[in-house]
Short mmCIF file of C-alpha atoms and ligand atoms in Angstrom, two decimals:
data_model
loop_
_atom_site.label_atom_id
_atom_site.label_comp_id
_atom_site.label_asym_id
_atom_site.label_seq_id
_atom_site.Cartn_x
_atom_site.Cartn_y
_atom_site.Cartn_z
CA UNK A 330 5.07 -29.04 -4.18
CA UNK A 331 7.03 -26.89 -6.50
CA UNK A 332 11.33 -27.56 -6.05
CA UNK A 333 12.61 -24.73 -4.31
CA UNK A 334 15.67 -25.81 -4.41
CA UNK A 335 18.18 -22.81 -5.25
CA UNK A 336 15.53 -20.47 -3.70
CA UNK A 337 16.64 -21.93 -0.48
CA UNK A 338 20.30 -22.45 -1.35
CA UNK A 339 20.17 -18.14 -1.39
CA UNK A 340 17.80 -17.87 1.22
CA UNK A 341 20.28 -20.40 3.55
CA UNK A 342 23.33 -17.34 2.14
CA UNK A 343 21.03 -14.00 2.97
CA UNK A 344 20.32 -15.52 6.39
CA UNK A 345 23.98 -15.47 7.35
CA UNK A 346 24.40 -11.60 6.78
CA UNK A 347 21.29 -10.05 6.85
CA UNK A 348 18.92 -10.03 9.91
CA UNK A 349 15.86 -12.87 9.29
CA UNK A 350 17.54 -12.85 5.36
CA UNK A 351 15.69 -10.11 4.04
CA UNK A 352 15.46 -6.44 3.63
CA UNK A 353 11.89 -5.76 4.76
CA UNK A 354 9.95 -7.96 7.28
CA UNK A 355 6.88 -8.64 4.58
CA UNK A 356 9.12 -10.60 2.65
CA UNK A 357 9.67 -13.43 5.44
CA UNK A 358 6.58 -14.83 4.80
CA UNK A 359 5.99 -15.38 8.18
CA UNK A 360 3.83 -18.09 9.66
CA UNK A 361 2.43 -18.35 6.03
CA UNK A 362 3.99 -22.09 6.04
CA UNK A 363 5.93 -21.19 2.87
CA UNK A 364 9.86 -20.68 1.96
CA UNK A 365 9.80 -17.02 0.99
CA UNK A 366 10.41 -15.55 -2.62
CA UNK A 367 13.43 -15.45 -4.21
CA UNK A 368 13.36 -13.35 -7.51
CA UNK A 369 15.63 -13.52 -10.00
CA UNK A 370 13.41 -11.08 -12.62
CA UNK A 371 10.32 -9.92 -14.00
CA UNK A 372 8.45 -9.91 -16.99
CA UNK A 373 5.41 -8.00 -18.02
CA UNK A 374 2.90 -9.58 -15.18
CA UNK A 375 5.42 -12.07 -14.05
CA UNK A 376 7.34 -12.54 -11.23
CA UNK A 377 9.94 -15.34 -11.89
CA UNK A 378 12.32 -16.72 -8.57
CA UNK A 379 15.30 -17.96 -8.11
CA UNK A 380 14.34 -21.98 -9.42
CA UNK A 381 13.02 -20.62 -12.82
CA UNK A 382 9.40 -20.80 -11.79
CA UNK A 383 6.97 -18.08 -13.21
CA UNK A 384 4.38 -16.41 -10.71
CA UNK A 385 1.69 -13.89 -11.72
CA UNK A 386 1.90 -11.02 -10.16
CA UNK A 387 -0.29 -9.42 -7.94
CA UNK A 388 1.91 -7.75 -5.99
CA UNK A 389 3.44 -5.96 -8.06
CA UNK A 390 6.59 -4.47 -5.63
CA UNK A 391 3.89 -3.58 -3.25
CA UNK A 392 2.01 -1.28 -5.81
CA UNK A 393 5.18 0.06 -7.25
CA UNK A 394 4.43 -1.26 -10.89
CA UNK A 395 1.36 0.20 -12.56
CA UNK A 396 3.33 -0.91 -15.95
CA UNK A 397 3.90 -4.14 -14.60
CA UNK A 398 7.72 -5.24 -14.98
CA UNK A 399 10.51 -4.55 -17.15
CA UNK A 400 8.62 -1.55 -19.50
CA UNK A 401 10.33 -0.54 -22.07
CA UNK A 402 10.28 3.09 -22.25
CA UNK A 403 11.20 3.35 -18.60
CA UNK A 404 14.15 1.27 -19.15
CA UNK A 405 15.23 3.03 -22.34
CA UNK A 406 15.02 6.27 -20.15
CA UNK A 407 16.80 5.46 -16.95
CA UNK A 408 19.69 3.68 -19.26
CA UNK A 409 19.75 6.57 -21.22
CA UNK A 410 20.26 8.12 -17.27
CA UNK A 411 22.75 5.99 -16.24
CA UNK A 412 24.94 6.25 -18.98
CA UNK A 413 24.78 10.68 -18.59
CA UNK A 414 25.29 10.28 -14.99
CA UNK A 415 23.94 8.43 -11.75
CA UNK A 416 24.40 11.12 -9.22
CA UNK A 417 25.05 14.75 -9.20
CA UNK A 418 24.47 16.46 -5.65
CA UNK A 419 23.26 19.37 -7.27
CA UNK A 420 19.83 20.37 -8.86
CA UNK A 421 19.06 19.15 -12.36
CA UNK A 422 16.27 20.11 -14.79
CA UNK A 423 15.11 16.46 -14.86
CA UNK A 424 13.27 17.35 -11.29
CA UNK A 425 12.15 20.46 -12.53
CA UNK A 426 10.34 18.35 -15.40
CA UNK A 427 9.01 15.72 -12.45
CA UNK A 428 7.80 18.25 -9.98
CA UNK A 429 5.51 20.08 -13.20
CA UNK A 430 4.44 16.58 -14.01
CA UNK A 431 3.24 15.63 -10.58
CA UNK A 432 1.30 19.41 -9.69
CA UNK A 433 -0.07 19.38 -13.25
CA UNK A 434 -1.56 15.67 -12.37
CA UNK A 435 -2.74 16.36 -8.93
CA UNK A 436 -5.04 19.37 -8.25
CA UNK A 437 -3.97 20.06 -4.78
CA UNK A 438 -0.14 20.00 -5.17
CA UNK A 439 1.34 23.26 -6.17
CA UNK A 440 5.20 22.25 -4.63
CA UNK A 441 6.51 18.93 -4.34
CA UNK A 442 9.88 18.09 -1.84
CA UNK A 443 11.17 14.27 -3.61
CA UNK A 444 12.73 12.15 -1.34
CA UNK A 445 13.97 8.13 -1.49
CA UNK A 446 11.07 6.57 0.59
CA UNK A 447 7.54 7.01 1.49
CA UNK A 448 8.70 6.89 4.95
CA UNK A 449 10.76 10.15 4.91
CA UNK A 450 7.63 11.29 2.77
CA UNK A 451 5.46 10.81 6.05
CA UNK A 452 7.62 12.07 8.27
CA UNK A 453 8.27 15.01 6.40
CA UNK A 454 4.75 15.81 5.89
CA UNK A 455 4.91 16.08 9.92
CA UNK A 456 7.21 17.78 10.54
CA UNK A 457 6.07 20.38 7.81
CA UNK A 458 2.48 20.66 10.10
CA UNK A 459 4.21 20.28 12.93
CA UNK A 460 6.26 23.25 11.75
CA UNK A 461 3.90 25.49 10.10
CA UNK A 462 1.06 25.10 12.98
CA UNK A 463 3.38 25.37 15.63
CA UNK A 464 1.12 22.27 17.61
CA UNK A 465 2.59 19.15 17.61
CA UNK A 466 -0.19 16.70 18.01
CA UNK A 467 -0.72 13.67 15.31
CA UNK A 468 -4.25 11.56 15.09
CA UNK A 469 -3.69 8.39 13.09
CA UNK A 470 -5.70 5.47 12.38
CA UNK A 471 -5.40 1.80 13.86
CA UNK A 472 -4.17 -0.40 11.25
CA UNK A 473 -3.01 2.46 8.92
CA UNK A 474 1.35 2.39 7.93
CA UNK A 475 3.36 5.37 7.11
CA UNK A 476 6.34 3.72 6.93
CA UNK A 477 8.55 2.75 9.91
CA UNK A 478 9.46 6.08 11.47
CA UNK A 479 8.92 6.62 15.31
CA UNK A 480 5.99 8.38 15.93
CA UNK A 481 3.98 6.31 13.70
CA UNK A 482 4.68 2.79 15.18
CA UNK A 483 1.59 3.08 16.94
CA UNK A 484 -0.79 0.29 16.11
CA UNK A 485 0.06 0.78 12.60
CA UNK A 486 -0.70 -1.85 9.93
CA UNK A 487 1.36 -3.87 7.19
CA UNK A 488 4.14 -5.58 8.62
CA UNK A 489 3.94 -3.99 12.01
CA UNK A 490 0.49 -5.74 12.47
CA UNK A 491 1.60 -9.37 10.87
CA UNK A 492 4.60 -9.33 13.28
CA UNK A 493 3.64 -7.44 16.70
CA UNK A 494 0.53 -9.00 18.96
CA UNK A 495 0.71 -5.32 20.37
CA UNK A 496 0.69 -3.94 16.88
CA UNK A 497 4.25 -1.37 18.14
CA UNK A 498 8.42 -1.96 17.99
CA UNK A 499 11.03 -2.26 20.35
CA UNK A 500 13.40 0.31 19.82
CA UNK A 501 10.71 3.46 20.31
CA UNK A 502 10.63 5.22 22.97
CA UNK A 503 7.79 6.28 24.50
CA UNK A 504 8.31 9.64 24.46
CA UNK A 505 8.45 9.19 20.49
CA UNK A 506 5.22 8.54 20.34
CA UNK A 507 3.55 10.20 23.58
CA UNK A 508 2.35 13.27 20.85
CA UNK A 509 0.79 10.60 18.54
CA UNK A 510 -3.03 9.53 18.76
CA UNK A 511 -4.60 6.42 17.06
CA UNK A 512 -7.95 5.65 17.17
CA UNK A 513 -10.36 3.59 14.94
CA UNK A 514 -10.33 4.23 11.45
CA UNK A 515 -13.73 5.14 10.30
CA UNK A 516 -15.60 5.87 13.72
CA UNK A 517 -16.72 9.25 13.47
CA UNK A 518 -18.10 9.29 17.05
CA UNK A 519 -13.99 8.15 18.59
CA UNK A 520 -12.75 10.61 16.05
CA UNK A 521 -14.79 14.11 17.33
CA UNK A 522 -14.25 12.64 21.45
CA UNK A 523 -10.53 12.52 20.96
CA UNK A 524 -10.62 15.57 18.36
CA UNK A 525 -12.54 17.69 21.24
CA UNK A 526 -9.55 16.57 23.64
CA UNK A 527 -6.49 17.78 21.76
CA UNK A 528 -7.35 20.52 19.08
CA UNK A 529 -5.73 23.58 20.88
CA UNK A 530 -2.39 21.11 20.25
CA UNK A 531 -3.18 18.88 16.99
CA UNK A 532 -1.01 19.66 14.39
CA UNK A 533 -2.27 17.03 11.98
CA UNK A 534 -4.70 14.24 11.13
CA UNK A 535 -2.64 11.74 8.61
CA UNK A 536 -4.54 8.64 6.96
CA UNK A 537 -4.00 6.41 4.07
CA UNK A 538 -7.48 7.73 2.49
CA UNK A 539 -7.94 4.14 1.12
CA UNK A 540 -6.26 2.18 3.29
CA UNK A 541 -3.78 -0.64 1.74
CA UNK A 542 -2.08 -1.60 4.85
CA UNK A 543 -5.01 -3.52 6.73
CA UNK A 544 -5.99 -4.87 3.38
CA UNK A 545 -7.89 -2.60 1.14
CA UNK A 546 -10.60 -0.33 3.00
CA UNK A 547 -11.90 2.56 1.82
CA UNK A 548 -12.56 5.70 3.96
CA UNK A 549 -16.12 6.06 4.39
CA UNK A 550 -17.47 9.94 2.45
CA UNK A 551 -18.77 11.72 5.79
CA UNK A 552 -15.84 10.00 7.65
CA UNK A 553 -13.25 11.99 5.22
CA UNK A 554 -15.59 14.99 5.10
CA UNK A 555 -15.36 15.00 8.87
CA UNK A 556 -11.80 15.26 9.32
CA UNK A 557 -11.33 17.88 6.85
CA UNK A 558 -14.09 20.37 7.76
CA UNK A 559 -12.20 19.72 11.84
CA UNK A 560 -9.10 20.09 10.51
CA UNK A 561 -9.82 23.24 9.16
CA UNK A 562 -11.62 24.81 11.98
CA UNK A 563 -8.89 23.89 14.30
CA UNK A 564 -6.10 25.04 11.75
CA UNK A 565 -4.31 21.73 11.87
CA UNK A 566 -3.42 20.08 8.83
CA UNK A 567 -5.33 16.93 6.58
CA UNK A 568 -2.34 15.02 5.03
CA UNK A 569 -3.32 11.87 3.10
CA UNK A 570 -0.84 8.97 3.09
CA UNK A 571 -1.21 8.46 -0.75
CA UNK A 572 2.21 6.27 -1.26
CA UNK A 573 -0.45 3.24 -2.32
CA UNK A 574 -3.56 5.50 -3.59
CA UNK A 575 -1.71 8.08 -5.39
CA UNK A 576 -1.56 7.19 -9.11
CA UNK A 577 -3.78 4.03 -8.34
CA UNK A 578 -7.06 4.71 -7.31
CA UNK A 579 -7.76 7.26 -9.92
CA UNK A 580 -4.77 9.36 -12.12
CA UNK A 581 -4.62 12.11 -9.25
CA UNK A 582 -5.27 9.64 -6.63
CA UNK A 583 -7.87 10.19 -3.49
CA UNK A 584 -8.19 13.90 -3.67
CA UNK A 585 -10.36 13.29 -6.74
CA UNK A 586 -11.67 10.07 -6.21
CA UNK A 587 -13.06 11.01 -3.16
CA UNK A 588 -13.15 14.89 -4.43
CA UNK A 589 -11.66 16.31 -0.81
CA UNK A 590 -9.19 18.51 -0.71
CA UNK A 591 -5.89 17.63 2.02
CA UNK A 592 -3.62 20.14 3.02
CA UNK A 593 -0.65 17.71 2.58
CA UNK A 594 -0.41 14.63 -0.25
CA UNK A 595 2.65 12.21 0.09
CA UNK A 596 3.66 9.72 -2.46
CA UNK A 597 5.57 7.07 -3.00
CA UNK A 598 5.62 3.38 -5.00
CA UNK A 599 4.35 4.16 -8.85
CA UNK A 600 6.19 7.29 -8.86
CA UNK A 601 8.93 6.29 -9.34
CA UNK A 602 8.62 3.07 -11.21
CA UNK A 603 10.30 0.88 -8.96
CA UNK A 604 12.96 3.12 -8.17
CA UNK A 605 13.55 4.55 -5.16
CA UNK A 606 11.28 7.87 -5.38
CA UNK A 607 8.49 9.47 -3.13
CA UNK A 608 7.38 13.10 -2.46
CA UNK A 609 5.29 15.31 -0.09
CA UNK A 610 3.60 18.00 -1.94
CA UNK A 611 1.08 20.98 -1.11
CA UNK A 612 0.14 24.51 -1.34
CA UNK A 613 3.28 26.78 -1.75
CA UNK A 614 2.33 28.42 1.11
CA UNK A 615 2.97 25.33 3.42
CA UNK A 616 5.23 23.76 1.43
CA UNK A 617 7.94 26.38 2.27
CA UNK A 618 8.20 26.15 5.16
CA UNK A 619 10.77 24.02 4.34
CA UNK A 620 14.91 24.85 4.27
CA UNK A 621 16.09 26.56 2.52
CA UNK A 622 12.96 28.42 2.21
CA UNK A 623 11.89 28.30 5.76
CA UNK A 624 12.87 26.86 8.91
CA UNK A 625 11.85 23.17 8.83
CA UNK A 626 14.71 20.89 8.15
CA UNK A 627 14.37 18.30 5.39
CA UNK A 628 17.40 16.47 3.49
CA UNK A 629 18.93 13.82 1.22
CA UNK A 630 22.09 12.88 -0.73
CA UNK A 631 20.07 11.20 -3.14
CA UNK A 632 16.76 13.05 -2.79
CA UNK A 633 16.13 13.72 -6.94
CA UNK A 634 18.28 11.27 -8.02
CA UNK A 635 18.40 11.88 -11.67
CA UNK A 636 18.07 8.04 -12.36
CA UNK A 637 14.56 7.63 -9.95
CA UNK A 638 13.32 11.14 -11.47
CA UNK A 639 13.77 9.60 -15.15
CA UNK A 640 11.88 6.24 -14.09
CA UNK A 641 8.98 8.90 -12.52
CA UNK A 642 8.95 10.93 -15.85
CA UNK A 643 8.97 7.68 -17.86
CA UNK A 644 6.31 6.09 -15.59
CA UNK A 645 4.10 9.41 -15.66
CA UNK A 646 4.39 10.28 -19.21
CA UNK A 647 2.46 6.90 -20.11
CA UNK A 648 -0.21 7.02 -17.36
CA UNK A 649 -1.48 10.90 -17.29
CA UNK A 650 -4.28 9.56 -19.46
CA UNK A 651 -7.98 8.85 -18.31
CA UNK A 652 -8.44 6.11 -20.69
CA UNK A 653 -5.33 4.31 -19.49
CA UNK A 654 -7.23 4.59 -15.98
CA UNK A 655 -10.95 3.75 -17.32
CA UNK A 656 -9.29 0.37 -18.86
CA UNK A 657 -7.22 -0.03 -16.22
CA UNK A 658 -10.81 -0.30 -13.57
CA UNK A 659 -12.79 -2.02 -15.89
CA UNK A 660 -9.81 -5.01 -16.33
CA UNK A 661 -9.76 -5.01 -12.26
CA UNK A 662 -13.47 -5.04 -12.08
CA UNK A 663 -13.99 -7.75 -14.43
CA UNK A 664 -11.46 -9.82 -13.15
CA UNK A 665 -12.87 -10.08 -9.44
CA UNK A 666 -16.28 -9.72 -10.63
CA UNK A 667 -17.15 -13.29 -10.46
CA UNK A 668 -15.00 -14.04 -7.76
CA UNK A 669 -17.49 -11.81 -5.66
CA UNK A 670 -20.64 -14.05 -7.77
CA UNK A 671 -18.73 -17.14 -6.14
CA UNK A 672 -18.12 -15.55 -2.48
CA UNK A 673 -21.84 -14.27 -1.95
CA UNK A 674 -23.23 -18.04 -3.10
CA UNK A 675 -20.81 -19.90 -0.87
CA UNK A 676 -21.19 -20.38 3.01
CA UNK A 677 -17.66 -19.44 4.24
CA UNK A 678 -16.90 -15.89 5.68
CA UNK A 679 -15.29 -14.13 2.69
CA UNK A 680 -15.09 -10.39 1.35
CA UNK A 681 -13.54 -8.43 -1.49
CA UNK A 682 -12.53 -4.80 -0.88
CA UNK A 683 -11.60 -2.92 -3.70
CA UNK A 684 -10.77 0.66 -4.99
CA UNK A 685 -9.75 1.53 -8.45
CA UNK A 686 -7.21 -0.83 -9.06
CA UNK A 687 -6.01 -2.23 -5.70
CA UNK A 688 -7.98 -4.94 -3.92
CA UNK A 689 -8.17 -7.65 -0.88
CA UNK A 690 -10.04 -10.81 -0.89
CA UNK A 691 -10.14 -11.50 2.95
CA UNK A 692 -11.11 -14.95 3.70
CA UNK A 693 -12.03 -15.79 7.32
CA UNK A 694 -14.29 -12.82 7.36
CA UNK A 695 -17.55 -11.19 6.27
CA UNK A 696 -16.60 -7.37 5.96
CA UNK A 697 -13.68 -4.73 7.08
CA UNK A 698 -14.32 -1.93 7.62
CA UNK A 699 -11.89 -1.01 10.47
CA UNK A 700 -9.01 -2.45 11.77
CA UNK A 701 -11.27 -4.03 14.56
CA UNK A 702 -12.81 -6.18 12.45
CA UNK A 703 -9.98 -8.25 11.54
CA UNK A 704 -9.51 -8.67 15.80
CA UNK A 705 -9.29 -12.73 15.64
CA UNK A 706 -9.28 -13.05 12.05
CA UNK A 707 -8.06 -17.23 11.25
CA UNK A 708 -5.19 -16.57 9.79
CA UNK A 709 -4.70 -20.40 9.07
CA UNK A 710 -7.39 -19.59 6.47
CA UNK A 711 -5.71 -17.82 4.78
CA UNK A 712 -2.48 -19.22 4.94
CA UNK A 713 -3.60 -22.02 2.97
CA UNK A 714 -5.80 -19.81 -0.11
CA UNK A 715 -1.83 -17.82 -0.32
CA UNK A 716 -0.43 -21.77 -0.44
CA UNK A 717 -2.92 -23.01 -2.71
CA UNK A 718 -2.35 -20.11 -5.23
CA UNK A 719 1.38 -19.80 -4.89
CA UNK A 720 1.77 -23.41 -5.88
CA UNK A 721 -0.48 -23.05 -8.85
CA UNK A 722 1.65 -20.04 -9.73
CA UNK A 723 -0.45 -17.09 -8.65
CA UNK A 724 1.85 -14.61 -6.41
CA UNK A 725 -0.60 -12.50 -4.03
CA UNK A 726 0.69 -10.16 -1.19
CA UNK A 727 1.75 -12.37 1.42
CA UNK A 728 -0.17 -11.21 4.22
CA UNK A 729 -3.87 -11.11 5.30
CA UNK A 730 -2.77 -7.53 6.04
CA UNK A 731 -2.11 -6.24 2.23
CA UNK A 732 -3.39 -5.50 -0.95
CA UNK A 733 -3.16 -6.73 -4.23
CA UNK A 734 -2.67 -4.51 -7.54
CA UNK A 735 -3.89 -4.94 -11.32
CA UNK A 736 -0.95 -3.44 -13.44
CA UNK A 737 -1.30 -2.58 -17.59
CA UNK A 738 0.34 -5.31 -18.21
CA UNK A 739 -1.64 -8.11 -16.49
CA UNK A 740 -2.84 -10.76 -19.87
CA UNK A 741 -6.41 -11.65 -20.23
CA UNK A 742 -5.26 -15.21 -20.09
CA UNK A 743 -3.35 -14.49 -16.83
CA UNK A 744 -6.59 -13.33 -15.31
CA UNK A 745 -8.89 -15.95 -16.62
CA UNK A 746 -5.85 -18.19 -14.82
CA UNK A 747 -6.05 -17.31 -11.66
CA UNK A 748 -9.89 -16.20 -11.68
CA UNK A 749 -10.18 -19.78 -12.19
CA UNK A 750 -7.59 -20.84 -9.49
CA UNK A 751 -8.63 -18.18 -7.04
CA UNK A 752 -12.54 -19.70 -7.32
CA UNK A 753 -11.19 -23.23 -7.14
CA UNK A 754 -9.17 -22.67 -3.57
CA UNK A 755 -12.37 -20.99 -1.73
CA UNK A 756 -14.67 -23.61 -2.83
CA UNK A 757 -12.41 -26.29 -1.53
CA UNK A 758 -11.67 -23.87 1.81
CA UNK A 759 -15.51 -23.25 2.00
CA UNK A 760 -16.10 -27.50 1.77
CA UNK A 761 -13.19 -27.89 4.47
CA UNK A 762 -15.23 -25.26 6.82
CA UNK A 763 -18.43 -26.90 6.27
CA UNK A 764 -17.33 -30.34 6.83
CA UNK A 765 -15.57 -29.13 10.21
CA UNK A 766 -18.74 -27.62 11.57
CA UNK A 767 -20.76 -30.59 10.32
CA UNK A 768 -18.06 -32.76 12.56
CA UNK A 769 -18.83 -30.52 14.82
CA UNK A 770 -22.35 -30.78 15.56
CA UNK A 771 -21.96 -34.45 15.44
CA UNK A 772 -19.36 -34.52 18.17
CA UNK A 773 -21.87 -31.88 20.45
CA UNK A 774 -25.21 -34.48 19.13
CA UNK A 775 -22.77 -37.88 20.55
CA UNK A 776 -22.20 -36.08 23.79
C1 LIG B 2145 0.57 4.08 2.83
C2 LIG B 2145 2.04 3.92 3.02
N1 LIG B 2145 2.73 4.94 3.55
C3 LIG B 2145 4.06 4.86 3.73
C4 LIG B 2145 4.76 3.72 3.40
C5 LIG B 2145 6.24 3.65 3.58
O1 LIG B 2145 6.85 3.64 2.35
P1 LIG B 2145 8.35 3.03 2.20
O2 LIG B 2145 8.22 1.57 2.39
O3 LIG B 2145 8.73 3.44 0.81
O4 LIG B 2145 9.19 3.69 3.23
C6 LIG B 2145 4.08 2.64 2.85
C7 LIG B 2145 4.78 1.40 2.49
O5 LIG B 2145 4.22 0.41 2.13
C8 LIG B 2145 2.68 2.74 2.65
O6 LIG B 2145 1.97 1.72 2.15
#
């Protein structure tokens, strides 16, 4: 076992002022039978923690860092920030320069609103179709996260799923969330019963259009096509959750690698490099609706932040490029290519979901597709592949409920690493099954 020593010397300190000693529930680790991270700093596709030890990555901040850590030009640039000025609480060209960037990289966004979180992103994106269909109905999907504001704690993925048995939080009323639907992802048949129930009302359908939060699961084509031709006809609004998918699964995200048009886009992680940046953008039309164009109330002291909108500009400049994206695949592809050789040929219940360059393995079962099928998923399985790989120094989301992310700067020798590692820990999980079962059928033969 690697010596954790000063990892839990801080962790012992963050527990005695901040609630479970951490500043978002994914990072307790919980029930995962390990002493969560403590990191101290980054390099390239390395996390290092608090003892000195060096993890690879495949995290990455949650999807943040498409450059993987510590790039140069974005820290050049946001120094180059600080040192001009952190805060202003006025308008400054630099979002000018941002907002261009982001509608000249993604088709469907003409005007972009920047906020500090993908969960004001969400919310805003409701309250903007809330506001501009004057319904106020929401469909979401089970096991799909917009971040942690009211209406959507309802059977929402992510942390909400690792920590709630009834997938919800104390602290909501119901009334918060009595104008919020979630249903199956993926079931077009649940989708058109409960669409034929509330369209006079529904204001919006929201969905992460690869979902990241369940583990990695794409929307399937007709699904997608579904909910935009009955959005449409009952003039509520598509909005696709792409604070994951946008700037990941392709350079403008879903909307082209699915080609479908939404009404709404948020964002969120890579735009802003690891600094606190997300947007919802749109057509003009609906996108003023907002104050102080329109009547729909959205603010933020540090919405803009020159800082985050350097890091976005710094981030964007180096990725609006289709070969950065084509080599970007093709390293993600080769690297769990024989990993899915190894899964089909062994006997244990394993999958890999992946889209452009964010992937789950799931061990413990044979293929998600919904939410559903994770429903009594053996989460001691996968407990011990995250141990296994965590002591060999491979860092992957810490949650049967996440994805895992390829950044630029993930080394060919890192990859062949953990390929290695990662085939290694299912063989010797796949034995361990076997040789249960075979004990098993002995014990049932004896009787
Ligand atoms: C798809 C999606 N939407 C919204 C959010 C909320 O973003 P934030 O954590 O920045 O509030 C997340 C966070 O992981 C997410 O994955």
């Amino acid at each position: 076992m690697k010596q954790r020593q000063k990892s839990e010397e801080v962790l012992e300190k963050l527990k005695e002022v901040i609630p479970g000693g951490c500043n978002s529930p994914a990072r307790a680790f919980s029930s995962l039978g390990v002493m969560p991270m403590i990191a101290e700093g980054g390099k390239q596709d390395l996390l290092i923690d608090a003892d000195g030890h060096e993890y690879i990555d495949f995290n990455m901040s949650w999807g943040s860092l498409i450059l993987g850590h510590v790039d140069s030009y974005v820290c050049e640039e946001t120094i180059d920030q600080i040192k001009k000025g952190s805060s202003f609480g006025v308008s400054t060209q630099i979002e000018q320069r941002l907002a261009s960037k982001v509608c000249s990289m993604i088709n469907p966004i003409e005007k972009v609103r920047f906020v500090s979180s993908g969960t004001e992103a969400t919310m805003t994106a409701v309250r903007i179709a809330r506001g501009y269909t004057k319904k106020d109905v929401i469909i979401k999907f089970n096991g799909h996260y917009h971040g942690h504001s009211d209406a959507f704690l309802v059977k929402a993925g992510s942390g909400v799923a690792h920590h709630f048995d009834d997938a919800s939080s104390k602290g909501v009323p119901k009334e918060m969330v009595s104008k919020t639907i979630s249903i199956p992802f993926n079931d077009k048949k649940a989708f058109l019963e409960v669409f034929e129930s509330c369209k006079e009302d529904l204001a919006a359908v929201i969905l992460e259009p690869v979902a990241g939060n369940m583990g990695c699961v794409e929307s399937d084509l007709s699904f997608l096509k579904l909910l935009r031709e009955k959005t449409k006809e009952s003039k509520a609004l598509l909005i696709f959750d792409e604070v994951i998918t946008g700037f990941r699964v392709a350079k403008s995200g879903a909307s082209e690698y699915f080609k479908i048009t939404p009404d709404l886009i948020c964002l969120g992680k890579i735009i802003g490099a690891g600094f606190p940046v997300a947007a919802v953008g749109g057509k003009k039309e609906v996108m003023d609706v907002l104050a102080p164009e329109g009547s729909v109330y959205q603010a933020g002291t540090l919405s803009g932040n020159p800082v985050a909108m350097r890091a976005g500009l710094s981030v964007l400049s180096q990725i609006d490029d289709e070969t950065f994206y084509k080599n970007l695949i093709a390293k993600t592809n080769e690297f769990l290519k024989p990993i899915e050789e190894v899964i089909s040929a062994l006997k244990m219940p394993a999958c890999i979901n992946k889209a452009g360059a964010m992937f789950t393995i799931f061990v413990g079962v044979d293929k998600v597709e919904r939410f559903e099928d994770l429903e009594g998923l053996d989460r001691a399985l996968f407990n011990e592949f995250f141990r296994d790989l965590f002591e060999k120094g491979i860092y992957i989301s810490p949650s049967p409920f996440e994805s895992c992310f390829i950044s630029s700067s993930h080394s060919q020798e890192h990859l062949e690493y953990a390929q290695k590692e990662i085939i290694a820990s299912l063989k010797r999980l796949s034995n361990q099954i076997e040789s249960r079962s075979l004990k098993k059928e002995c014990a049932t033969s004896s009787m």
